[in-house]
XYZ file of C-alpha atoms in Angstrom:
780
model
C 13.432 -40.801 47.552
C 15.241 -40.435 44.259
C 17.327 -37.515 45.532
C 18.161 -39.413 48.730
C 19.320 -42.431 46.745
C 21.371 -40.206 44.461
C 22.989 -38.505 47.452
C 23.988 -41.844 49.005
C 25.413 -43.064 45.707
C 27.362 -39.825 45.271
C 28.947 -40.325 48.703
C 29.910 -43.878 47.759
C 31.521 -42.663 44.563
C 33.259 -39.779 46.340
C 34.753 -42.116 48.963
C 35.854 -44.716 46.411
C 39.624 -45.234 46.436
C 41.499 -44.486 43.216
C 42.611 -48.090 42.896
C 39.060 -49.430 42.902
C 38.565 -51.928 40.113
C 37.036 -50.918 36.783
C 34.039 -53.151 37.531
C 33.350 -51.397 40.847
C 33.656 -47.945 39.291
C 31.396 -49.011 36.469
C 28.724 -50.236 38.870
C 28.910 -47.066 41.005
C 28.728 -44.681 38.023
C 25.962 -46.731 36.419
C 23.869 -46.469 39.585
C 24.351 -42.686 39.745
C 23.569 -42.374 36.039
C 20.354 -44.432 36.269
C 18.990 -42.507 39.269
C 19.841 -39.116 37.755
C 18.288 -40.115 34.415
C 15.116 -41.261 36.154
C 14.758 -37.954 38.020
C 15.313 -35.848 34.888
C 12.930 -37.964 32.800
C 10.307 -37.602 35.539
C 10.714 -33.833 35.231
C 10.142 -34.093 31.459
C 6.921 -36.031 32.015
C 5.595 -33.274 34.289
C 5.618 -30.919 31.291
C 5.405 -27.167 31.656
C 6.612 -24.166 29.675
C 10.270 -25.243 30.070
C 9.690 -28.811 28.902
C 11.899 -28.242 25.857
C 14.863 -27.455 28.116
C 14.368 -30.576 30.167
C 14.074 -32.737 27.088
C 17.498 -31.489 25.994
C 18.954 -31.996 29.478
C 17.502 -35.501 29.623
C 19.065 -36.299 26.256
C 22.446 -35.078 27.501
C 22.238 -36.955 30.823
C 21.139 -40.228 29.232
C 23.604 -40.229 26.317
C 26.621 -38.732 28.119
C 25.933 -40.853 31.217
C 25.889 -44.045 29.166
C 29.186 -43.068 27.536
C 30.656 -42.244 30.946
C 29.732 -45.687 32.227
C 31.551 -47.160 29.218
C 34.813 -45.406 30.220
C 35.914 -47.764 33.055
C 34.842 -50.728 30.939
C 37.128 -49.678 28.093
C 39.875 -48.887 30.598
C 39.536 -52.337 32.140
C 39.737 -53.916 28.689
C 43.100 -52.248 28.208
C 42.083 -49.762 25.524
C 45.002 -47.400 24.961
C 45.409 -43.773 23.939
C 42.263 -41.667 24.034
C 39.948 -44.564 23.176
C 38.340 -44.770 26.670
C 37.395 -41.080 26.342
C 36.126 -41.349 22.773
C 32.500 -42.451 23.559
C 32.126 -39.637 26.101
C 33.627 -37.093 23.701
C 31.290 -38.100 20.883
C 28.288 -38.089 23.250
C 29.092 -34.562 24.447
C 29.558 -33.333 20.863
C 26.298 -34.929 19.762
C 24.163 -33.415 22.535
C 25.865 -30.197 23.664
C 24.510 -28.057 20.813
C 20.983 -29.295 21.552
C 21.382 -28.278 25.199
C 22.954 -24.974 24.114
C 19.940 -24.077 21.983
C 17.552 -25.084 24.752
C 19.341 -22.902 27.303
C 19.354 -19.907 24.968
C 15.622 -20.374 24.400
C 15.163 -20.686 28.170
C 17.047 -17.435 28.612
C 14.625 -15.743 26.224
C 11.797 -16.491 28.635
C 13.369 -14.054 31.080
C 15.381 -11.536 29.052
C 15.812 -10.267 25.525
C 19.300 -11.802 25.354
C 20.366 -14.451 22.948
C 19.215 -15.912 19.668
C 17.510 -19.346 19.768
C 18.496 -20.122 16.186
C 22.128 -19.085 16.567
C 23.951 -22.395 16.247
C 26.567 -20.880 13.928
C 27.989 -18.856 16.816
C 28.103 -21.978 18.990
C 29.825 -24.089 16.317
C 32.335 -21.306 15.658
C 33.040 -21.027 19.386
C 33.548 -24.785 19.675
C 35.958 -24.799 16.727
C 37.850 -21.864 18.192
C 38.001 -23.571 21.579
C 39.198 -26.773 19.911
C 42.027 -24.824 18.262
C 42.913 -23.132 21.557
C 42.999 -26.445 23.452
C 44.994 -28.029 20.653
C 47.516 -25.195 20.849
C 47.806 -25.541 24.623
C 48.002 -29.351 24.664
C 50.492 -29.396 21.805
C 52.729 -26.943 23.633
C 52.454 -28.485 27.099
C 52.189 -32.190 26.176
C 53.851 -32.629 22.754
C 53.475 -36.411 23.005
C 49.700 -36.022 22.675
C 50.205 -35.119 19.019
C 51.315 -38.684 18.422
C 47.722 -39.844 18.982
C 45.593 -40.471 15.873
C 43.571 -37.357 14.938
C 40.308 -39.265 15.178
C 41.031 -39.901 18.873
C 42.562 -36.557 19.904
C 40.408 -34.054 17.998
C 36.992 -35.297 19.251
C 38.290 -35.103 22.831
C 39.530 -31.537 22.307
C 36.306 -30.543 20.540
C 34.168 -32.022 23.312
C 36.175 -30.118 25.914
C 35.591 -26.909 23.976
C 31.891 -27.715 23.676
C 31.691 -28.265 27.427
C 33.333 -24.895 28.076
C 30.975 -23.118 25.644
C 27.963 -24.795 27.252
C 29.152 -23.851 30.743
C 29.577 -20.227 29.687
C 26.087 -20.189 28.181
C 24.558 -21.636 31.337
C 26.467 -19.106 33.458
C 25.205 -16.165 31.392
C 21.695 -17.567 31.703
C 21.984 -17.738 35.491
C 23.308 -14.174 35.699
C 20.548 -12.663 33.533
C 17.625 -14.931 34.469
C 15.360 -13.429 37.100
C 17.995 -10.916 38.109
C 20.334 -13.750 39.080
C 17.875 -15.177 41.610
C 16.819 -18.335 39.772
C 17.946 -21.315 41.864
C 17.511 -23.796 39.043
C 19.813 -21.797 36.773
C 22.575 -21.655 39.409
C 22.245 -25.375 40.096
C 22.845 -25.907 36.389
C 25.956 -23.716 36.647
C 27.373 -25.728 39.540
C 26.521 -28.944 37.713
C 28.264 -27.813 34.516
C 31.367 -26.645 36.385
C 31.498 -29.939 38.324
C 31.105 -31.920 35.104
C 33.830 -29.833 33.457
C 36.245 -30.432 36.344
C 35.315 -34.114 36.520
C 35.804 -34.506 32.772
C 39.197 -32.839 33.016
C 40.225 -35.188 35.834
C 38.997 -38.118 33.777
C 41.087 -37.000 30.792
C 44.205 -36.561 32.938
C 43.691 -39.962 34.557
C 43.263 -41.586 31.167
C 46.452 -39.927 29.870
C 48.542 -40.903 32.920
C 46.951 -44.334 33.364
C 46.126 -43.581 37.001
C 42.662 -42.322 38.056
C 42.695 -38.829 39.620
C 41.222 -38.854 43.156
C 37.897 -37.070 43.349
C 36.934 -37.678 39.726
C 33.847 -39.633 40.696
C 32.950 -37.044 43.335
C 32.931 -34.221 40.796
C 30.861 -36.226 38.331
C 28.471 -37.313 41.065
C 28.084 -33.670 42.167
C 27.176 -32.752 38.586
C 24.459 -35.396 38.516
C 23.152 -34.306 41.932
C 22.925 -30.627 40.873
C 21.007 -31.478 37.712
C 18.612 -33.623 39.730
C 18.104 -30.822 42.266
C 17.456 -28.370 39.426
C 14.774 -30.716 38.115
C 13.059 -30.570 41.505
C 13.570 -26.813 41.989
C 12.638 -25.713 38.444
C 9.641 -23.496 37.929
C 7.367 -22.627 35.032
C 8.777 -19.827 32.910
C 7.122 -17.058 30.951
C 6.397 -16.718 27.252
C 9.552 -16.042 25.172
C 10.253 -12.376 24.488
C 11.516 -10.671 21.348
C 15.082 -11.494 20.308
C 17.650 -8.726 20.576
C 20.369 -9.328 17.994
C 22.948 -7.111 19.750
C 24.100 -9.828 22.154
C 24.543 -12.316 19.307
C 26.572 -9.722 17.396
C 28.853 -9.118 20.373
C 29.284 -12.888 20.800
C 30.199 -13.368 17.143
C 32.724 -10.529 17.355
C 34.333 -12.071 20.449
C 34.613 -15.518 18.833
C 36.116 -13.988 15.669
C 38.716 -12.061 17.666
C 39.689 -15.124 19.750
C 39.928 -17.366 16.666
C 42.241 -14.892 14.914
C 44.409 -14.628 18.043
C 44.722 -18.427 18.256
C 45.678 -18.732 14.591
C 48.232 -15.931 14.919
C 49.668 -17.427 18.117
C 50.017 -20.839 16.463
C 51.787 -19.266 13.524
C 54.184 -17.341 15.749
C 55.016 -20.438 17.818
C 55.737 -22.450 14.697
C 57.916 -19.693 13.254
C 59.769 -19.385 16.550
C 60.325 -23.135 16.663
C 58.883 -23.389 20.147
C 55.617 -25.050 19.187
C 54.755 -28.426 17.728
C 53.171 -28.364 14.301
C 49.505 -29.327 14.409
C 47.547 -28.590 11.239
C 44.296 -29.116 13.151
C 44.925 -25.951 15.187
C 45.110 -23.878 12.022
C 42.141 -25.684 10.444
C 39.863 -25.431 13.485
C 40.885 -21.835 14.188
C 40.363 -20.829 10.573
C 36.948 -22.485 10.419
C 35.974 -20.845 13.718
C 37.024 -17.428 12.409
C 35.169 -17.977 9.138
C 32.018 -19.084 10.937
C 32.120 -16.164 13.352
C 32.744 -13.700 10.524
C 29.795 -15.149 8.596
C 27.602 -14.902 11.655
C 28.757 -11.329 12.245
C 27.801 -10.361 8.706
C 24.443 -12.097 9.069
C 23.862 -10.299 12.368
C 24.628 -6.937 10.806
C 22.171 -7.708 8.006
C 19.557 -8.879 10.504
C 20.038 -5.779 12.644
C 19.611 -3.502 9.627
C 16.492 -5.425 8.627
C 15.217 -5.237 12.213
C 15.846 -1.508 12.228
C 13.956 -1.142 8.943
C 11.109 -3.268 10.293
C 10.919 -1.163 13.428
C 10.818 1.987 11.328
C 8.063 0.517 9.167
C 6.106 -0.448 12.282
C 5.900 3.222 13.298
C 5.681 4.761 9.803
C 2.652 5.465 7.657
C 3.218 3.778 4.308
C 1.471 6.427 2.208
C 2.839 9.682 3.623
C 6.089 8.603 5.249
C 4.991 10.256 8.499
C 4.698 8.424 11.787
C 1.664 6.187 12.099
C -0.587 5.979 15.146
C 1.889 3.761 17.008
C 4.730 6.148 16.254
C 2.785 9.185 17.459
C 1.755 7.466 20.693
C 5.338 6.370 21.298
C 6.658 9.901 20.722
C 4.077 11.426 23.059
C 4.865 8.828 25.731
C 8.620 9.482 25.431
C 8.218 13.250 25.688
C 5.840 12.860 28.605
C 8.302 10.621 30.419
C 11.157 13.051 29.758
C 9.124 15.925 31.291
C 9.683 17.964 28.145
C 7.188 20.788 27.473
C 5.304 20.002 24.286
C 1.970 20.413 22.550
C 0.039 17.858 20.520
C -2.417 18.807 17.798
C -5.002 16.516 16.224
C -6.207 17.604 12.780
C -9.080 16.457 10.616
C -9.431 17.583 6.982
C -12.801 19.207 6.412
C -13.541 18.335 2.770
C -11.439 15.241 2.212
C -14.421 12.948 1.571
C -15.620 15.194 -1.243
C -12.197 15.075 -2.888
C -11.878 11.330 -2.416
C -15.344 10.580 -3.797
C -15.345 13.203 -6.539
C -11.812 12.806 -7.910
C -11.056 9.231 -6.876
C -8.796 7.491 -4.384
C -5.607 8.382 -6.266
C -6.377 12.082 -5.904
C -7.251 11.566 -2.248
C -3.916 9.844 -1.643
C -2.050 12.649 -3.427
C -3.831 15.185 -1.243
C -2.803 13.344 1.929
C 0.832 13.301 0.796
C 0.792 17.060 0.141
C -0.798 17.709 3.529
C 1.941 15.641 5.169
C 4.689 17.692 3.509
C 3.138 20.943 4.711
C 2.763 19.709 8.281
C 6.436 18.757 8.528
C 7.581 22.328 7.930
C 5.344 24.221 10.339
C 7.397 26.339 12.748
C 6.590 27.665 16.200
C 6.780 31.404 16.819
C 9.299 31.096 19.653
C 11.705 28.541 18.190
C 13.991 29.216 15.259
C 13.883 26.480 12.668
C 11.502 23.523 12.414
C 10.340 22.565 15.911
C 8.085 19.657 15.007
C 9.035 16.658 17.152
C 6.893 14.261 15.149
C 4.162 14.535 12.550
C 1.935 11.527 11.963
C -1.127 10.244 10.193
C -3.504 8.458 12.533
C -5.661 7.005 9.778
C -7.909 8.247 6.994
C -7.682 12.039 6.932
C -6.706 12.394 10.609
C -3.245 13.784 11.380
C -1.330 14.503 14.556
C 1.555 16.911 15.064
C 3.679 17.059 18.203
C 5.808 20.153 18.737
C 8.422 20.975 21.361
C 7.766 24.093 23.432
C 10.392 26.276 25.096
C 10.371 26.754 28.879
C 8.818 30.139 28.330
C 6.169 31.883 30.454
C 4.021 32.303 27.365
C 4.383 28.710 26.090
C 0.615 28.271 26.180
C 0.205 31.312 23.974
C 2.931 29.979 21.690
C 1.014 26.721 21.326
C -2.093 28.674 20.356
C -0.179 30.670 17.751
C 1.388 27.503 16.417
C -2.014 25.849 16.035
C -3.141 28.840 13.959
C -0.027 28.384 11.846
C -1.015 24.771 11.277
C -4.414 25.791 9.956
C -2.891 28.507 7.754
C -0.329 26.055 6.323
C -3.110 23.768 5.085
C -5.326 26.560 3.724
C -3.684 27.251 0.293
C -4.967 25.360 -2.739
C -3.709 21.899 -3.669
C -2.882 20.897 -7.238
C -4.221 17.401 -7.891
C -3.508 16.671 -11.535
C -5.783 18.849 -13.604
C -7.848 19.864 -10.587
C -7.274 22.551 -7.967
C -8.953 22.077 -4.600
C -9.080 23.933 -1.298
C -9.250 21.813 1.844
C -9.499 23.307 5.294
C -8.970 21.557 8.590
C -10.144 21.491 12.171
C -7.404 21.312 14.788
C -7.471 20.657 18.511
C -4.390 21.307 20.653
C -3.489 20.107 24.136
C -0.395 21.241 26.037
C 1.848 19.354 28.444
C 2.475 20.239 31.207
C -0.835 21.985 31.852
C -0.540 25.653 31.056
C 2.804 25.173 29.287
C 5.714 25.815 31.616
C 3.462 26.765 34.497
C -0.071 27.763 35.278
C -3.482 26.270 34.657
C -5.547 25.488 31.669
C -3.842 22.765 29.648
C -4.625 19.086 29.416
C -5.294 17.299 32.635
C -2.160 15.659 34.001
C -3.514 13.668 36.913
C -5.202 11.029 34.754
C -4.639 7.354 35.245
C -3.098 7.268 31.748
C -1.713 10.783 31.103
C -0.853 10.097 27.445
C -4.349 8.864 26.597
C -5.889 11.728 28.540
C -3.726 14.237 26.671
C -4.844 12.889 23.303
C -8.457 12.842 24.435
C -8.160 16.509 25.367
C -6.803 17.322 21.912
C -9.585 15.212 20.411
C -12.215 17.142 22.396
C -10.766 20.452 21.238
C -10.739 19.252 17.625
C -14.419 18.308 17.701
C -15.205 21.649 19.287
C -13.384 23.297 16.373
C -15.397 21.232 13.884
C -18.660 22.260 15.547
C -17.649 25.899 15.348
C -16.926 25.691 11.622
C -13.238 24.761 11.506
C -10.000 26.399 12.543
C -7.998 25.635 15.672
C -8.908 25.487 19.322
C -6.713 25.069 22.374
C -8.143 22.706 24.945
C -9.604 24.510 27.921
C -11.183 22.395 30.660
C -13.462 25.286 31.630
C -14.919 25.448 28.101
C -14.762 21.874 26.895
C -15.320 20.002 30.162
C -14.159 16.414 30.233
C -12.797 15.119 26.929
C -15.162 13.192 24.701
C -14.549 9.446 25.002
C -14.346 8.866 21.240
C -10.565 8.555 21.054
C -10.366 6.197 24.031
C -13.166 4.071 22.599
C -11.360 3.939 19.261
C -8.156 2.755 20.929
C -10.067 0.133 22.903
C -11.797 -0.987 19.702
C -8.442 -1.433 17.988
C -7.370 -3.678 20.843
C -10.705 -5.503 20.687
C -10.109 -6.308 17.023
C -6.675 -7.690 17.865
C -7.719 -9.883 20.792
C -11.077 -11.044 19.383
C -13.591 -9.272 21.614
C -16.087 -8.711 18.788
C -18.713 -11.461 18.585
C -21.745 -12.170 16.409
C -25.334 -12.768 17.419
C -27.803 -14.051 14.841
C -31.478 -13.244 14.365
C -33.406 -15.844 12.348
C -35.274 -15.066 9.120
C -38.340 -17.234 8.359
C -40.582 -17.857 5.376
C -43.839 -15.973 5.857
C -45.968 -18.654 4.221
C -44.605 -21.668 6.100
C -42.470 -20.633 9.026
C -39.321 -22.417 7.782
C -36.053 -20.931 9.057
C -34.133 -20.057 5.882
C -31.520 -17.596 7.046
C -30.097 -15.364 9.740
C -28.795 -11.837 10.006
C -25.412 -11.588 11.699
C -25.347 -8.726 14.214
C -22.042 -7.580 15.707
C -21.557 -7.119 19.439
C -18.557 -6.013 21.491
C -17.823 -8.106 24.568
C -16.114 -5.275 26.418
C -14.033 -6.466 29.401
C -15.361 -3.659 31.644
C -18.628 -2.421 30.103
C -20.113 -5.809 29.233
C -21.839 -6.676 25.952
C -22.170 -3.525 23.823
C -24.578 -3.077 20.950
C -23.439 -1.638 17.603
C -24.840 1.825 18.294
C -22.317 2.196 21.130
C -19.200 1.735 19.027
C -19.891 1.740 15.271
C -20.146 5.540 15.024
C -16.716 5.785 16.664
C -15.403 3.127 14.267
C -16.668 5.199 11.333
C -15.085 8.405 12.648
C -11.686 6.809 13.252
C -11.366 4.705 10.112
C -12.040 1.350 11.768
C -15.274 0.417 10.019
C -13.507 -1.544 7.280
C -11.624 -3.611 9.865
C -14.866 -4.291 11.738
C -16.511 -5.413 8.486
C -13.650 -7.826 7.776
C -14.002 -9.334 11.242
C -17.783 -9.674 10.858
C -17.434 -11.366 7.465
C -14.749 -13.716 8.796
C -16.882 -14.817 11.731
C -20.097 -15.022 9.688
C -18.604 -17.310 7.038
C -16.851 -19.446 9.660
C -20.124 -19.805 11.595
C -21.940 -20.775 8.398
C -19.372 -23.507 7.803
C -19.827 -24.846 11.345
C -23.596 -24.907 10.944
C -23.323 -26.715 7.617
C -21.029 -29.310 9.166
C -23.703 -29.857 11.839
C -26.447 -30.268 9.228
C -27.890 -26.737 9.439
C -27.856 -25.045 6.020
C -28.808 -21.377 6.541
C -28.278 -18.267 4.479
C -26.232 -15.709 6.439
C -26.671 -11.962 5.936
C -23.958 -9.547 7.063
C -24.059 -5.759 6.999
C -21.495 -3.719 5.090
C -21.052 0.027 4.782
C -20.883 2.237 1.714
C -17.147 2.565 2.350
C -16.831 -1.199 2.104
C -18.603 -1.193 -1.266
C -16.153 1.480 -2.447
C -13.250 -0.912 -1.757
C -12.489 -2.971 -4.891
C -10.703 -5.600 -2.763
C -13.946 -6.617 -1.025
C -14.978 -9.262 -3.607
C -11.553 -10.930 -3.428
C -11.721 -10.941 0.378
C -15.169 -12.539 0.302
C -14.085 -15.117 -2.296
C -11.082 -16.125 -0.179
C -13.260 -16.573 2.926
C -15.830 -18.685 1.090
C -13.120 -20.853 -0.459
C -11.257 -21.313 2.824
C -14.361 -22.453 4.716
C -16.040 -24.321 1.852
C -19.254 -22.256 1.979
C -21.276 -21.829 -1.274
C -21.435 -18.218 -2.403
C -25.240 -18.176 -2.439
C -25.241 -18.818 1.322
C -23.886 -15.291 1.949
C -25.805 -12.014 1.553
C -24.260 -8.579 2.050
C -26.605 -5.859 3.283
C -26.107 -2.122 2.752
C -28.496 0.612 3.826
C -30.322 2.529 1.118
C -29.183 5.941 2.376
C -25.492 5.063 2.136
C -25.795 4.136 -1.537
C -26.189 7.812 -2.390
C -22.472 8.337 -1.866
C -20.922 6.632 -4.863
C -23.158 4.478 -7.047
C -20.535 3.878 -9.734
C -17.957 2.211 -7.531
C -20.625 0.410 -5.528
C -22.178 -0.896 -8.744
C -18.847 -2.352 -9.858
C -18.181 -4.024 -6.511
C -21.725 -5.385 -6.399
C -21.302 -6.705 -9.937
C -18.109 -8.492 -8.903
C -19.907 -9.983 -5.908
C -22.744 -11.114 -8.164
C -20.170 -12.864 -10.375
C -19.156 -14.855 -7.306
C -22.788 -15.724 -6.618
C -22.977 -13.666 -3.418
C -26.368 -12.053 -2.781
C -26.840 -8.369 -1.989
C -29.603 -6.698 -0.017
C -30.838 -3.106 0.263
C -31.413 -2.633 3.979
C -33.977 -0.195 5.461
C -35.580 0.119 2.046
C -38.085 2.941 1.833
C -36.450 5.263 4.379
C -34.246 7.114 1.896
C -34.977 8.665 -1.495
C -35.725 5.346 -3.136
C -34.596 5.326 -6.754
C -35.917 2.843 -9.271
C -32.959 3.634 -11.503
C -30.615 2.589 -8.670
C -32.418 -0.732 -8.305
C -31.952 -1.300 -12.030
C -28.235 -0.437 -11.955
C -27.232 -2.199 -8.737
C -29.433 -5.277 -9.262
C -29.741 -6.441 -5.621
C -31.183 -9.855 -4.844
C -33.153 -8.747 -1.793
C -35.047 -5.767 -0.345
C -35.411 -5.442 3.413
C -38.543 -3.526 4.284
C -37.791 -1.078 7.075
C -39.347 -1.734 10.487
C -41.101 1.646 10.382
C -43.431 0.315 7.667
C -43.898 -3.036 9.411
C -44.895 -1.346 12.672
C -47.567 0.773 10.940
C -48.833 -1.914 8.603
C -52.086 -2.549 10.501
C -52.793 1.090 11.428
C -51.731 3.245 8.477
C -53.264 2.604 5.029
C -50.386 4.511 3.408
C -47.807 2.189 5.025
C -49.831 -0.815 3.860
C -50.004 0.576 0.316
C -46.252 1.272 0.212
C -45.548 -2.224 1.530
C -47.805 -3.860 -1.060
C -46.284 -1.884 -3.940
C -42.748 -2.615 -2.711
C -43.471 -6.343 -2.625
C -44.948 -6.259 -6.136
C -42.011 -4.211 -7.478
C -39.428 -6.517 -5.915
C -41.075 -9.635 -7.285
C -41.316 -8.060 -10.739
C -37.546 -7.402 -10.607
C -36.807 -10.931 -9.373
C -36.013 -9.974 -5.781
C -37.291 -11.349 -2.499
C -38.629 -9.127 0.283
C -37.705 -9.510 3.955
C -39.792 -7.606 6.494
C -37.927 -6.417 9.590
C -39.370 -5.747 13.030
C -42.241 -8.260 12.952
C -43.536 -8.392 16.516
C -47.085 -9.797 16.406
C -48.996 -12.546 14.604
C -51.515 -10.141 12.992
C -48.720 -8.265 11.232
C -47.267 -11.569 10.035
C -50.651 -12.631 8.590
C -51.010 -9.302 6.779
C -47.520 -9.689 5.305
C -48.496 -13.150 4.103
C -51.579 -11.701 2.424
C -49.406 -9.114 0.647
C -47.050 -11.842 -0.629
C -44.001 -10.893 1.475
C -41.385 -13.632 1.301
C -39.616 -13.626 4.666
C -39.918 -12.018 8.090
C -37.545 -11.182 10.918
C -38.291 -9.874 14.383
C -39.057 -10.529 18.025
C -42.217 -12.470 17.151
C -39.882 -15.258 16.087
C -36.769 -14.817 18.236
C -34.225 -12.273 19.410
C -30.650 -12.334 18.187
C -28.648 -15.106 19.824
C -25.190 -16.677 19.766
C -24.352 -19.262 17.113
C -24.754 -22.394 19.239
C -27.893 -21.022 20.869
C -29.450 -20.409 17.458
C -28.618 -23.943 16.341
C -30.290 -25.350 19.459
C -33.304 -23.059 18.875
C -33.725 -24.265 15.286
C -33.414 -27.940 16.266
C -35.905 -27.510 19.107
C -38.297 -25.746 16.750
C -38.052 -28.525 14.197
C -38.564 -31.185 16.852
C -41.652 -29.375 18.155
C -43.111 -29.072 14.649
C -42.744 -32.807 13.961
C -41.971 -34.522 10.661
C -45.482 -34.280 9.284
C -46.262 -30.601 9.695
C -42.886 -29.034 9.035
C -41.795 -25.905 10.835
C -44.164 -23.845 12.905
C -45.417 -20.749 11.178
C -45.515 -18.566 14.282
C -42.814 -19.416 16.825
C -43.482 -18.589 20.383
C -40.388 -16.516 21.115
C -42.134 -13.226 21.632
C -40.718 -10.488 23.771
C -40.092 -6.796 24.148
C -39.629 -4.528 21.169
C -36.098 -4.636 19.847
C -33.940 -1.592 20.381
C -31.739 -2.331 17.372
C -31.604 0.783 15.266
C -30.828 0.997 11.586
C -27.252 1.269 10.478
C -24.506 -0.733 8.897
C -23.216 -3.726 10.843
C -26.129 -3.412 13.219
């Protein structure tokens, strides 16, 4: 109905004779303006991803339309000069830059073109256009220079702004959706119609006689904008800005501004042009603004280039990082260039890192990187390495170009041997000299080199991933055989091991939040009160369903992802604790960490920041580490544990009794809790030795001021025996399985309600079930 009314009104305006009275023209234009404004505002209320654009358009239509309605009124009142145009000119100037920014942002939803914050280019273009129009008007209509500057210059500037806006809308229509977006082209027609109508209005104001068709052009502009509001569609998420287009635009504005200034100077010198200082001022300001924007763009492009380099560069070694290696492999694969990719793993890096310290380990990685960059292939003169990269930890990748040679596969094998030989000589690390070997796996593309069979499979759904998995399989085969290099052979190695693919999927899972926590309650043995939970990590895999830790934590450890997994677990555990506390549930939360985490001196600061951010007391968090892992580096672990103790965070020795338990270690590390391994709990009623070990462990822990938590409690008789031995807390399927955060809260509340206010919590909850399959291990 609104479009029909607007169409009828447009026809009335189009058929209006030029001599129609100012009152009649005012009424007609006001009707068109009100209907168009209503349609555009209705589009704003509908919302959507392009709501920002329609807000800007609505602002322009409402403000400029109101000023347009004022034009015949001022004309009827006998206002002279450019005064009738002044409200419209000021309205266009006030709103055009807002619409410009909105259209550039809208363009970003379809292409990489434009810069949504680039108002300096727009202002410079408007100033340059103002100077150009001033030069043209001054030359063609010298009498216009007699008008006061505050009347003439806003009109010229608004005309330039309208031209700039029309050009922006046109470029948007051309690039948006491959030029097939109807809404964008309706905007183009509307802008062109408004530009023509505004020009007719200016000419009619100057001559004192309305130009026929002025109302028709303006009515067409309103109709097109209203149709665009009806035809518009939801757009996509904005893409990354490409600064090249903004640089080209700034260069064009600078060149045009300089040409206008030079032309004005030549006309004045030749005596054929009227002197207008505003032409020189506007042109000079436009040139200065464009030059400033050009310099800023060059700086931004250099910074963008540096950022892009950093995004694909390993900070420590200067080699490509994982992203850079994958990009290089994908590019070579797409270019159908013969190449080989080698994955390398240093054999004794952990010994160097633990024995000589992280600084020595870093120095070793840097020296390895320098050697890898210079490895040559037997058939290519000079360095043939396409890219060398560090994937993480002590894992490296080297991609080498291969010649189109019948023996390219043999060349790849010889090159892989050269890689191993290059890393074999001793490394000087300060006062120490170390020898570090490597295991290398090589895959060739295309299969068999230039021709033949026997390389990496090429018919995979993702050839790049499959190629790397083949190299990964060959590398692990080399490790199992004692080191050296192996070329992937499908007949020998079969299908590639899924470790690399799982690692890549785990990286994505960490980014998109697929890891979740389940919580198993811990209860007092003597009263059944729920005092804490253990946070257990799960992976909600989009294809494989909910995965337990045993299915991905070993891969995380092999590929250097365990620290990232720990950070995610700690973040979720502390956040969940805060939510429980806000709901009136104050529980201690235990989270597993690895020995590598305890070797990281930044762990205490990370924990402190999480506790502070969520407002959780430090004593509500306990970090668990398995006893066996503490053998690796007690000194660093002791320092980190001491720092955590300073915060008030508890520490627990998990699976206690399964390793070579050391009383000296308990004295040095000073944990707050011992978790009795489930193997002792399961045998407590049947094996006197297990019962004796359990009793002595409880007595020792209490003597050292620690509590004891028994894992794997699955029957009431075992719980009673633990109570008789003085065990503090129990955890297991007798009480409840691990469950999601909200489910655990509901379970605790239901348990408390069933116990009643007089008796307290039940001592033996009824959530029995099958034996848990959770195995020992960090982050389990």
